[in-house]
Amino acid sequence: MTGSPPHGGPPSGLAAVSTALLAMSRRLEVRDVLRTIVVSARELLDAEYAALGVPDDHGGFAQFVVDGISAEQWRLIGPLPRQHGILAAMLHEGGPERLADVRKDPRFEGWPAAHPEMSDFLGMPVRDGEETLGALFLANKRGPHGFTDEDQELLSLLAQHAAIALTNAHLYERSRELTIAEERSRLAHELHDAVSQKLFSLRLTAQAAAALVDRDPARAKDELQQVAALAAEAADELRAAVTELRPAALDEDGLVATLRTHVHVLDRAHTAHVTFTCDGVRALPATQEEALLRVAQEALHNALRHSEGDRVDVTLARTPAGGAVLKVDDTGKGFDPRTVRRAGRHLGLVSMRDRASGVGGRLTVHSEPGRGTTIEMEVPGG
């Protein structure tokens, strides 16, 4: 566990508290904030288990993050808990709960068979003014005397800062969603201005050609040639509008934050689980960042639309030479790249390779039927 001292005991002192609070404030995504709060609380108060539930409006939890329980154990426990018993008391009565043995409390209603045994319990609502944002609780204090007054005061401090961090994260996500909506609107205007006149001319010319087919085939042929030329021009202008439009978020936030936000939105919008991991990559030249983002978007689109997999992992890592390598890896049905080329269906591979070579990089595709697909793009340092 990150942040634990070398001897394995609980971190202590003002430095440990300060580290936990700073960790919360640095996270921007709600999921990351929740995880950081739970891990920090469990480590600081030296508990075996910790959890934080964010209530929904239907008697359940929109999100429920745990620490101290393995992924397999969490899977066996089953559905998220409902708002009942002590959890409901923290959410609706708004006060802390400290119990020597949670199982002996009259509000205790049991837990699933795979749930770990818990005894001493400390819970604290996370509140922003009159609004309850969640319920933070710990169980099984390591040591003979259970949770103390000092533990309760410390958890109260953490909960206050957790409320600030969660509120900021929600505001950040809403602002990012607004930015995405604004970007879509701006793109629509760009495409309309660049292409609509060409398409209007193309339609009129095609109508004229249709009217001339019977009485003047030669002129109709000329008009059809003009249709082809106008269609080619429209396609070129459409391609230029899309290619040259650099996302506003990329200029404001850089590649890592923009890609993380994009992945987060896709994860919420699709049944497949979409993840993003970054290792050591910071700022890159603007052209490289845009190329990496566009390739990631294209690869993600392909994976989510065609692969039929239940997971897509996006990783961005620094290379030893100071460049970056992007990988988009799905667990889907895969394909034979040679068959795709022969059939003329490139799934955007040509465009992705062009983007990679345009910034001095290279793109490779690893796939075979039944084994998923990995799109990898590497760019040099600069």
Coordinates of C-alpha atoms in Angstrom, one line a residue:
M1 CA 0.0 0.0 0.0
T2 CA 1.4 3.3 -1.0
G3 CA 2.1 5.7 1.8
S4 CA 2.7 3.0 4.5
P5 CA 5.8 3.3 6.6
P6 CA 8.6 0.8 6.2
H7 CA 7.8 -1.1 9.4
G8 CA 4.2 -1.8 8.3
G9 CA 2.4 0.2 11.0
P10 CA 0.1 3.2 10.5
P11 CA 1.5 6.5 9.3
S12 CA 1.4 9.2 12.0
G13 CA 1.9 12.8 12.7
L14 CA 1.1 16.0 10.9
A15 CA 3.2 15.0 7.8
A16 CA 1.0 11.9 7.2
V17 CA -2.2 14.0 7.5
S18 CA -0.8 16.6 5.2
T19 CA 0.2 14.0 2.6
A20 CA -3.4 12.5 2.7
L21 CA -5.0 15.9 2.3
L22 CA -2.7 16.9 -0.6
A23 CA -3.4 13.6 -2.3
M24 CA -7.1 14.3 -2.2
S25 CA -6.8 17.8 -3.6
R26 CA -4.6 16.8 -6.5
R27 CA -7.2 14.4 -8.0
L28 CA -9.6 15.7 -10.6
E29 CA -11.7 12.7 -11.5
V30 CA -14.4 11.7 -9.0
R31 CA -13.4 8.0 -9.1
D32 CA -9.8 8.9 -8.3
V33 CA -10.9 11.2 -5.5
L34 CA -13.1 8.5 -3.9
R35 CA -10.3 6.0 -4.1
T36 CA -7.8 8.4 -2.6
I37 CA -10.1 9.3 0.3
V38 CA -10.7 5.6 1.2
V39 CA -7.1 4.6 1.0
S40 CA -5.9 7.6 3.0
A41 CA -8.5 7.0 5.7
R42 CA -7.7 3.3 6.1
E43 CA -3.9 4.0 6.3
L44 CA -4.1 7.0 8.7
L45 CA -6.5 5.3 11.2
D46 CA -4.8 1.9 10.8
A47 CA -8.0 0.0 10.0
E48 CA -8.4 -3.3 8.2
Y49 CA -11.3 -2.2 6.0
A50 CA -12.5 1.2 4.6
A51 CA -15.3 2.2 2.3
L52 CA -17.0 5.2 0.9
G53 CA -20.5 5.2 -0.6
V54 CA -22.0 7.9 -2.8
P55 CA -25.8 7.7 -2.5
D56 CA -28.2 7.8 -5.5
D57 CA -31.8 9.0 -5.5
H58 CA -33.3 5.5 -5.4
G59 CA -32.3 4.1 -2.1
G60 CA -29.0 2.6 -3.3
F61 CA -25.5 3.8 -4.1
A62 CA -24.3 5.4 -7.3
Q63 CA -20.7 4.5 -6.4
F64 CA -19.2 2.4 -3.6
V65 CA -15.4 2.3 -3.2
V66 CA -13.7 -0.2 -0.8
D67 CA -10.1 -0.8 0.4
G68 CA -8.8 -3.8 2.2
I69 CA -11.0 -6.3 0.2
S70 CA -9.6 -8.2 -2.8
A71 CA -11.3 -7.9 -6.2
E72 CA -12.4 -11.5 -6.1
Q73 CA -13.9 -11.1 -2.6
W74 CA -15.7 -8.0 -3.7
R75 CA -17.1 -9.9 -6.7
L76 CA -18.4 -12.7 -4.5
I77 CA -20.0 -10.2 -2.1
G78 CA -22.4 -9.3 -4.9
P79 CA -24.6 -6.2 -5.6
L80 CA -23.8 -2.8 -3.9
P81 CA -25.5 -2.3 -0.5
R82 CA -28.7 -0.5 -0.1
Q83 CA -29.2 2.6 2.1
H84 CA -30.3 0.8 5.3
G85 CA -29.2 0.3 8.8
I86 CA -26.1 2.2 10.0
L87 CA -25.3 3.4 6.5
A88 CA -28.8 5.0 6.3
A89 CA -28.2 6.6 9.7
M90 CA -25.0 8.2 8.6
L91 CA -26.6 9.4 5.3
H92 CA -29.9 10.7 6.7
E93 CA -29.1 11.7 10.3
G94 CA -25.8 13.3 9.4
G95 CA -23.8 12.4 12.5
P96 CA -20.8 10.1 13.1
E97 CA -21.2 6.5 14.3
R98 CA -18.6 4.8 16.6
L99 CA -19.4 1.3 17.7
A100 CA -17.4 -1.3 19.7
D101 CA -19.1 -4.1 17.7
V102 CA -21.3 -3.2 14.7
R103 CA -22.9 -6.7 14.8
K104 CA -24.5 -5.9 18.2
D105 CA -26.2 -2.7 17.1
P106 CA -30.0 -3.0 16.8
R107 CA -29.8 -1.4 13.4
F108 CA -27.4 -4.1 12.1
E109 CA -29.2 -6.2 9.4
G110 CA -26.4 -8.6 8.5
W111 CA -24.3 -8.9 5.3
P112 CA -23.7 -11.3 2.4
A113 CA -22.0 -14.7 3.0
A114 CA -18.7 -13.6 1.4
H115 CA -18.6 -10.4 3.4
P116 CA -15.6 -10.2 5.8
E117 CA -16.3 -10.3 9.5
M118 CA -16.3 -6.8 11.0
S119 CA -16.5 -5.7 14.6
D120 CA -15.5 -2.2 15.7
F121 CA -16.8 0.5 13.4
L122 CA -16.3 4.2 12.8
G123 CA -18.4 6.0 10.3
M124 CA -18.6 9.6 9.2
P125 CA -20.9 11.4 6.7
V126 CA -19.2 13.5 4.0
R127 CA -21.2 16.7 3.8
D128 CA -21.2 19.9 1.8
G129 CA -23.3 22.3 3.8
E130 CA -26.7 20.6 4.1
E131 CA -26.0 18.1 1.3
T132 CA -24.7 14.6 2.1
L133 CA -22.2 13.6 -0.6
G134 CA -21.4 10.2 0.9
A135 CA -20.7 8.0 3.9
L136 CA -17.1 7.2 4.9
F137 CA -16.6 4.3 7.3
L138 CA -13.8 2.1 8.7
A139 CA -13.9 -1.3 10.4
N140 CA -11.6 -3.5 12.5
K141 CA -9.1 -1.1 14.0
R142 CA -5.7 -2.8 14.4
G143 CA -4.9 -2.8 18.1
P144 CA -6.7 -3.9 21.3
H145 CA -8.8 -0.8 22.1
G146 CA -10.8 -0.1 19.0
F147 CA -11.3 3.4 17.5
T148 CA -10.7 6.3 19.8
D149 CA -11.8 9.9 20.2
E150 CA -8.7 11.0 18.3
D151 CA -9.6 8.7 15.4
Q152 CA -13.0 10.2 15.2
E153 CA -11.6 13.7 15.2
L154 CA -9.1 12.7 12.4
L155 CA -11.9 11.1 10.4
S156 CA -14.0 14.2 10.8
L157 CA -11.1 16.3 9.4
L158 CA -10.7 13.9 6.5
A159 CA -14.4 14.0 5.7
Q160 CA -14.4 17.8 5.6
H161 CA -11.5 17.9 3.1
A162 CA -13.1 14.9 1.2
A163 CA -16.2 17.1 0.7
I164 CA -14.1 19.9 -0.8
A165 CA -12.2 17.4 -3.0
L166 CA -15.4 15.7 -4.2
T167 CA -17.2 19.0 -4.9
N168 CA -14.2 20.2 -6.9
A169 CA -14.1 16.9 -8.9
H170 CA -17.8 17.1 -9.7
L171 CA -17.3 20.7 -10.9
Y172 CA -14.3 19.7 -13.0
E173 CA -16.2 16.8 -14.6
R174 CA -19.1 19.1 -15.4
S175 CA -16.8 21.7 -17.0
R176 CA -15.2 19.0 -19.1
E177 CA -18.5 17.8 -20.3
L178 CA -19.4 21.3 -21.2
T179 CA -16.1 21.7 -23.0
I180 CA -16.9 18.5 -25.0
A181 CA -20.3 19.8 -25.9
E182 CA -18.9 23.2 -27.0
E183 CA -16.2 21.4 -29.1
R184 CA -18.9 19.4 -30.8
S185 CA -20.9 22.5 -31.6
R186 CA -17.8 24.3 -32.9
L187 CA -17.0 21.3 -35.1
A188 CA -20.5 21.3 -36.5
H189 CA -20.1 25.0 -37.4
E190 CA -16.7 24.3 -39.0
L191 CA -18.0 21.5 -41.1
H192 CA -21.1 23.4 -42.1
D193 CA -19.0 26.4 -43.3
A194 CA -16.4 24.3 -45.1
V195 CA -18.6 21.8 -46.9
S196 CA -22.2 22.9 -47.1
Q197 CA -21.7 25.1 -50.2
K198 CA -19.9 22.4 -52.0
L199 CA -22.7 19.9 -51.2
F200 CA -25.3 22.4 -52.4
S201 CA -23.6 22.9 -55.7
L202 CA -23.1 19.1 -56.1
R203 CA -26.9 18.5 -55.6
L204 CA -27.8 21.1 -58.2
T205 CA -25.3 19.7 -60.7
A206 CA -26.6 16.2 -60.2
Q207 CA -30.2 17.4 -60.7
A208 CA -29.1 19.1 -64.0
A209 CA -27.4 15.9 -65.2
A210 CA -30.5 13.9 -64.5
A211 CA -32.6 16.3 -66.5
L212 CA -30.2 16.1 -69.5
V213 CA -29.7 12.3 -69.6
D214 CA -32.4 11.6 -72.2
R215 CA -32.3 14.7 -74.4
D216 CA -28.6 15.6 -74.3
P217 CA -26.4 12.7 -73.1
A218 CA -23.1 14.5 -74.0
R219 CA -24.0 17.5 -71.7
A220 CA -25.2 15.1 -69.0
K221 CA -21.9 13.4 -69.1
D222 CA -20.1 16.7 -68.6
E223 CA -22.4 17.5 -65.7
L224 CA -21.6 14.1 -64.1
Q225 CA -17.9 14.8 -64.4
Q226 CA -18.5 18.1 -62.6
V227 CA -20.4 16.1 -59.9
A228 CA -17.4 13.9 -59.4
A229 CA -15.1 16.9 -59.2
L230 CA -17.3 18.7 -56.6
A231 CA -17.6 15.5 -54.5
A232 CA -13.8 15.2 -54.5
E233 CA -13.5 18.9 -53.4
A234 CA -16.1 18.4 -50.7
A235 CA -14.3 15.3 -49.3
D236 CA -11.0 17.2 -49.3
E237 CA -12.5 20.1 -47.4
L238 CA -14.2 17.8 -44.9
R239 CA -10.9 16.0 -44.3
A240 CA -9.1 19.3 -43.8
A241 CA -11.7 20.6 -41.4
V242 CA -11.5 17.4 -39.2
T243 CA -7.7 17.1 -39.4
E244 CA -6.8 20.7 -38.8
L245 CA -9.3 21.2 -35.9
R246 CA -7.2 20.9 -32.8
P247 CA -9.3 20.2 -29.7
A248 CA -9.5 23.1 -27.4
A249 CA -9.0 20.8 -24.4
L250 CA -5.6 19.8 -25.8
D251 CA -4.4 23.3 -25.8
E252 CA -5.7 24.0 -22.3
D253 CA -5.0 20.7 -20.5
G254 CA -2.4 18.8 -22.5
L255 CA -2.6 15.3 -23.9
V256 CA -2.7 13.3 -20.6
A257 CA -5.6 15.2 -19.1
T258 CA -7.5 15.3 -22.4
L259 CA -7.1 11.6 -23.0
R260 CA -8.0 10.8 -19.4
T261 CA -11.2 12.8 -19.7
H262 CA -12.1 11.2 -23.1
V263 CA -11.6 7.7 -21.7
H264 CA -13.7 8.6 -18.7
V265 CA -16.6 9.8 -20.8
L266 CA -16.4 6.6 -23.0
D267 CA -16.3 4.4 -19.9
R268 CA -19.5 6.0 -18.7
A269 CA -21.2 5.8 -22.1
H270 CA -20.4 2.2 -23.0
T271 CA -21.0 -1.2 -21.3
A272 CA -17.3 -2.1 -21.9
H273 CA -14.9 -1.0 -19.1
V274 CA -12.5 1.6 -20.5
T275 CA -9.4 2.5 -18.5
F276 CA -6.5 4.9 -18.9
T277 CA -3.0 4.6 -17.4
C278 CA -0.1 7.1 -17.9
D279 CA 3.5 6.4 -16.9
G280 CA 5.9 9.3 -16.9
V281 CA 4.6 11.2 -20.0
R282 CA 4.4 14.9 -19.6
A283 CA 4.4 17.6 -22.3
L284 CA 5.1 16.7 -25.9
P285 CA 5.3 18.8 -29.1
A286 CA 1.9 20.0 -30.1
T287 CA 1.8 18.0 -33.4
Q288 CA 2.7 14.8 -31.6
E289 CA 0.1 15.3 -28.9
E290 CA -2.6 15.9 -31.5
A291 CA -1.6 12.9 -33.5
L292 CA -1.6 10.6 -30.4
L293 CA -5.0 11.9 -29.4
R294 CA -6.5 11.4 -32.8
V295 CA -5.1 7.8 -33.1
A296 CA -6.3 7.0 -29.6
Q297 CA -9.8 8.3 -30.5
E298 CA -9.9 6.3 -33.7
A299 CA -8.6 3.1 -32.0
L300 CA -11.1 3.5 -29.2
H301 CA -13.9 4.0 -31.7
N302 CA -13.0 0.8 -33.5
A303 CA -12.7 -1.2 -30.3
L304 CA -16.0 0.0 -28.8
R305 CA -17.9 -0.4 -32.1
H306 CA -16.4 -3.5 -33.6
S307 CA -14.5 -5.6 -31.1
E308 CA -17.4 -6.8 -28.9
G309 CA -15.0 -7.0 -26.0
D310 CA -15.8 -6.2 -22.4
R311 CA -12.7 -4.1 -21.7
V312 CA -10.5 -1.6 -23.5
D313 CA -7.2 -0.4 -21.8
V314 CA -5.4 2.7 -23.0
T315 CA -1.8 3.2 -21.8
L316 CA 0.5 6.1 -22.5
A317 CA 4.2 5.6 -21.4
R318 CA 7.4 7.4 -21.8
T319 CA 10.1 5.7 -23.9
P320 CA 13.8 5.5 -22.8
A321 CA 14.6 8.0 -25.6
G322 CA 12.2 10.6 -24.2
G323 CA 9.3 9.9 -26.7
A324 CA 6.0 8.3 -25.9
V325 CA 4.2 5.1 -26.8
L326 CA 0.4 4.8 -26.9
K327 CA -1.3 1.4 -26.7
V328 CA -5.1 0.7 -27.1
D329 CA -5.7 -2.9 -26.1
D330 CA -9.1 -4.6 -26.3
T331 CA -10.3 -8.0 -25.2
G332 CA -12.6 -8.4 -28.2
K333 CA -12.9 -10.9 -31.1
G334 CA -9.9 -9.6 -33.0
F335 CA -9.4 -9.9 -36.7
D336 CA -6.9 -10.9 -39.4
P337 CA -5.2 -7.6 -40.6
R338 CA -4.4 -9.2 -43.9
T339 CA -8.0 -10.1 -44.6
V340 CA -9.1 -6.6 -43.7
R341 CA -6.6 -5.2 -46.2
R342 CA -7.7 -7.5 -48.9
A343 CA -11.4 -6.7 -48.3
G344 CA -10.6 -2.9 -48.6
R345 CA -12.0 -2.3 -45.0
H346 CA -9.1 -0.6 -43.2
L347 CA -11.0 0.4 -40.0
G348 CA -9.2 3.7 -40.0
L349 CA -5.8 2.0 -40.1
V350 CA -4.5 3.9 -43.1
S351 CA -5.5 7.2 -41.4
M352 CA -3.8 6.2 -38.1
R353 CA -0.6 5.2 -39.9
D354 CA -0.6 8.5 -41.8
R355 CA -0.9 10.4 -38.6
A356 CA 1.9 8.4 -37.0
S357 CA 4.3 8.8 -39.9
G358 CA 3.4 12.5 -40.2
V359 CA 5.0 13.2 -36.8
G360 CA 8.0 10.8 -37.4
G361 CA 6.4 8.0 -35.5
R362 CA 5.2 4.5 -36.4
L363 CA 2.0 2.5 -35.9
T364 CA 1.7 -1.2 -35.5
V365 CA -1.3 -3.5 -35.2
H366 CA -1.4 -6.8 -33.4
S367 CA -4.5 -8.8 -33.8
E368 CA -5.8 -12.2 -34.6
P369 CA -9.3 -13.8 -34.5
G370 CA -10.3 -14.6 -30.9
R371 CA -7.4 -12.8 -29.2
G372 CA -8.3 -9.2 -29.2
T373 CA -6.5 -6.2 -30.8
T374 CA -3.6 -4.0 -29.8
I375 CA -3.0 -0.7 -31.6
E376 CA 0.4 0.7 -30.7
M377 CA 1.8 4.1 -31.8
E378 CA 5.3 5.3 -30.8
V379 CA 6.6 8.9 -31.4
P380 CA 10.2 10.1 -30.9
G381 CA 11.2 12.6 -28.3
G382 CA 11.3 16.3 -29.1

